[in-house]
Amino acid sequence: MVRYYKGEYKWGAKHGYGVFVYRDETRFEGTFTNNVKEGQGIMYYSDGSKYVGDYHFGMMDGQGEYVWPNGVKYIGEWRACLLYTSDAADDTPCV
């Protein structure tokens, strides 16, 4: 699943800022706490979509912006990788 990681470690775990690249070229740039995405980050998906925002327990959670490959954009709140609104399409990948 992982192609490579380049960044900070603490006690052998990803901890602090780093870049995590998956085999499909999806790339996460942001902060980790004990090997888990936590805090601010940017996920560049291999299909051309992008998420910029908050992560909690490794998931999109909090305020963020998701841009689909066709340019449609959602800016708002996320909870456990799901859009937190009743009128937005929920076809976002959660990596």
PDB file of C-alpha atoms in Angstrom:
ATOM      1  CA  MET A   1       0.000   0.000   0.000  1.00  0.00           C
ATOM      2  CA  VAL A   2       2.846   2.411   0.774  1.00  0.00           C
ATOM      3  CA  ARG A   3       5.359   3.412  -1.821  1.00  0.00           C
ATOM      4  CA  TYR A   4       7.416   5.569   0.537  1.00  0.00           C
ATOM      5  CA  TYR A   5       7.432   7.980   3.479  1.00  0.00           C
ATOM      6  CA  LYS A   6       9.803  10.867   3.967  1.00  0.00           C
ATOM      7  CA  GLY A   7       9.571  12.879   7.124  1.00  0.00           C
ATOM      8  CA  GLU A   8       9.985  13.051  10.855  1.00  0.00           C
ATOM      9  CA  TYR A   9       9.968  10.071  13.220  1.00  0.00           C
ATOM     10  CA  LYS A  10       9.724   9.726  16.969  1.00  0.00           C
ATOM     11  CA  TRP A  11      10.461   6.398  18.652  1.00  0.00           C
ATOM     12  CA  GLY A  12      10.266   4.644  15.283  1.00  0.00           C
ATOM     13  CA  ALA A  13       6.831   6.057  14.366  1.00  0.00           C
ATOM     14  CA  LYS A  14       5.881   8.729  11.842  1.00  0.00           C
ATOM     15  CA  HIS A  15       5.544  11.790  14.039  1.00  0.00           C
ATOM     16  CA  GLY A  16       5.606  15.425  12.900  1.00  0.00           C
ATOM     17  CA  TYR A  17       5.637  16.626   9.305  1.00  0.00           C
ATOM     18  CA  GLY A  18       5.990  14.132   6.491  1.00  0.00           C
ATOM     19  CA  VAL A  19       5.097  13.090   2.953  1.00  0.00           C
ATOM     20  CA  PHE A  20       3.439   9.707   2.491  1.00  0.00           C
ATOM     21  CA  VAL A  21       3.109   8.355  -1.064  1.00  0.00           C
ATOM     22  CA  TYR A  22       0.888   5.381  -1.917  1.00  0.00           C
ATOM     23  CA  ARG A  23       1.525   2.935  -4.761  1.00  0.00           C
ATOM     24  CA  ASP A  24      -1.178   4.566  -6.913  1.00  0.00           C
ATOM     25  CA  GLU A  25       0.684   7.927  -6.519  1.00  0.00           C
ATOM     26  CA  THR A  26      -1.899   9.325  -4.077  1.00  0.00           C
ATOM     27  CA  ARG A  27       0.150  11.584  -1.814  1.00  0.00           C
ATOM     28  CA  PHE A  28      -0.407  12.979   1.686  1.00  0.00           C
ATOM     29  CA  GLU A  29       1.594  15.944   2.934  1.00  0.00           C
ATOM     30  CA  GLY A  30       1.039  16.958   6.526  1.00  0.00           C
ATOM     31  CA  THR A  31       1.412  16.049  10.161  1.00  0.00           C
ATOM     32  CA  PHE A  32       1.423  12.652  11.832  1.00  0.00           C
ATOM     33  CA  THR A  33       1.080  11.575  15.436  1.00  0.00           C
ATOM     34  CA  ASN A  34       2.227   8.022  16.201  1.00  0.00           C
ATOM     35  CA  ASN A  35       1.873   6.876  12.549  1.00  0.00           C
ATOM     36  CA  VAL A  36      -1.581   8.464  12.128  1.00  0.00           C
ATOM     37  CA  LYS A  37      -2.523  11.520  10.038  1.00  0.00           C
ATOM     38  CA  GLU A  38      -3.408  14.195  12.598  1.00  0.00           C
ATOM     39  CA  GLY A  39      -3.821  17.961  12.297  1.00  0.00           C
ATOM     40  CA  GLN A  40      -3.413  19.803   9.000  1.00  0.00           C
ATOM     41  CA  GLY A  41      -2.748  18.034   5.734  1.00  0.00           C
ATOM     42  CA  ILE A  42      -3.170  17.914   1.985  1.00  0.00           C
ATOM     43  CA  MET A  43      -4.149  14.737   0.138  1.00  0.00           C
ATOM     44  CA  TYR A  44      -3.507  14.664  -3.613  1.00  0.00           C
ATOM     45  CA  TYR A  45      -5.472  11.737  -5.101  1.00  0.00           C
ATOM     46  CA  SER A  46      -4.337   9.866  -8.183  1.00  0.00           C
ATOM     47  CA  ASP A  47      -7.600  10.774  -9.975  1.00  0.00           C
ATOM     48  CA  GLY A  48      -6.722  14.492  -9.735  1.00  0.00           C
ATOM     49  CA  SER A  49      -8.931  15.373  -6.777  1.00  0.00           C
ATOM     50  CA  LYS A  50      -7.508  17.082  -3.701  1.00  0.00           C
ATOM     51  CA  TYR A  51      -8.406  17.586  -0.031  1.00  0.00           C
ATOM     52  CA  VAL A  52      -6.891  20.358   2.086  1.00  0.00           C
ATOM     53  CA  GLY A  53      -7.831  20.525   5.728  1.00  0.00           C
ATOM     54  CA  ASP A  54      -8.067  18.882   9.110  1.00  0.00           C
ATOM     55  CA  TYR A  55      -7.381  15.253   9.965  1.00  0.00           C
ATOM     56  CA  HIS A  56      -8.252  13.411  13.163  1.00  0.00           C
ATOM     57  CA  PHE A  57      -7.469   9.746  13.846  1.00  0.00           C
ATOM     58  CA  GLY A  58      -6.248   9.431  10.237  1.00  0.00           C
ATOM     59  CA  MET A  59      -9.506  10.652   8.673  1.00  0.00           C
ATOM     60  CA  MET A  60     -10.732  13.899   7.132  1.00  0.00           C
ATOM     61  CA  ASP A  61     -12.373  15.459  10.164  1.00  0.00           C
ATOM     62  CA  GLY A  62     -12.999  19.146  10.860  1.00  0.00           C
ATOM     63  CA  GLN A  63     -12.783  22.002   8.372  1.00  0.00           C
ATOM     64  CA  GLY A  64     -11.582  21.257   4.885  1.00  0.00           C
ATOM     65  CA  GLU A  65     -11.847  21.791   1.157  1.00  0.00           C
ATOM     66  CA  TYR A  66     -12.311  18.973  -1.339  1.00  0.00           C
ATOM     67  CA  VAL A  67     -11.945  19.581  -5.082  1.00  0.00           C
ATOM     68  CA  TRP A  68     -13.131  16.884  -7.493  1.00  0.00           C
ATOM     69  CA  PRO A  69     -11.314  16.349 -10.823  1.00  0.00           C
ATOM     70  CA  ASN A  70     -14.091  18.237 -12.663  1.00  0.00           C
ATOM     71  CA  GLY A  71     -13.432  21.344 -10.551  1.00  0.00           C
ATOM     72  CA  VAL A  72     -16.488  21.063  -8.292  1.00  0.00           C
ATOM     73  CA  LYS A  73     -15.498  22.206  -4.824  1.00  0.00           C
ATOM     74  CA  TYR A  74     -16.887  21.636  -1.337  1.00  0.00           C
ATOM     75  CA  ILE A  75     -15.692  23.793   1.540  1.00  0.00           C
ATOM     76  CA  GLY A  76     -17.001  22.990   4.974  1.00  0.00           C
ATOM     77  CA  GLU A  77     -17.095  20.470   7.754  1.00  0.00           C
ATOM     78  CA  TRP A  78     -16.128  16.801   7.631  1.00  0.00           C
ATOM     79  CA  ARG A  79     -16.756  14.089  10.197  1.00  0.00           C
ATOM     80  CA  ALA A  80     -14.926  10.762   9.969  1.00  0.00           C
ATOM     81  CA  CYS A  81     -14.294  11.179   6.203  1.00  0.00           C
ATOM     82  CA  LEU A  82     -17.895  12.143   5.430  1.00  0.00           C
ATOM     83  CA  LEU A  83     -19.204  15.501   4.283  1.00  0.00           C
ATOM     84  CA  TYR A  84     -21.224  16.995   7.102  1.00  0.00           C
ATOM     85  CA  THR A  85     -24.143  18.384   5.139  1.00  0.00           C
ATOM     86  CA  SER A  86     -27.406  16.961   3.861  1.00  0.00           C
ATOM     87  CA  ASP A  87     -27.168  18.351   0.311  1.00  0.00           C
ATOM     88  CA  ALA A  88     -23.592  17.452  -0.733  1.00  0.00           C
ATOM     89  CA  ALA A  89     -22.682  14.345  -2.706  1.00  0.00           C
ATOM     90  CA  ASP A  90     -20.625  11.909  -0.688  1.00  0.00           C
ATOM     91  CA  ASP A  91     -18.395  10.139  -3.177  1.00  0.00           C
ATOM     92  CA  THR A  92     -15.109  11.167  -1.617  1.00  0.00           C
ATOM     93  CA  PRO A  93     -12.331   8.641  -1.125  1.00  0.00           C
ATOM     94  CA  CYS A  94     -11.081   8.128   2.382  1.00  0.00           C
ATOM     95  CA  VAL A  95      -7.424   7.112   2.373  1.00  0.00           C
TER      96      VAL A  95
END
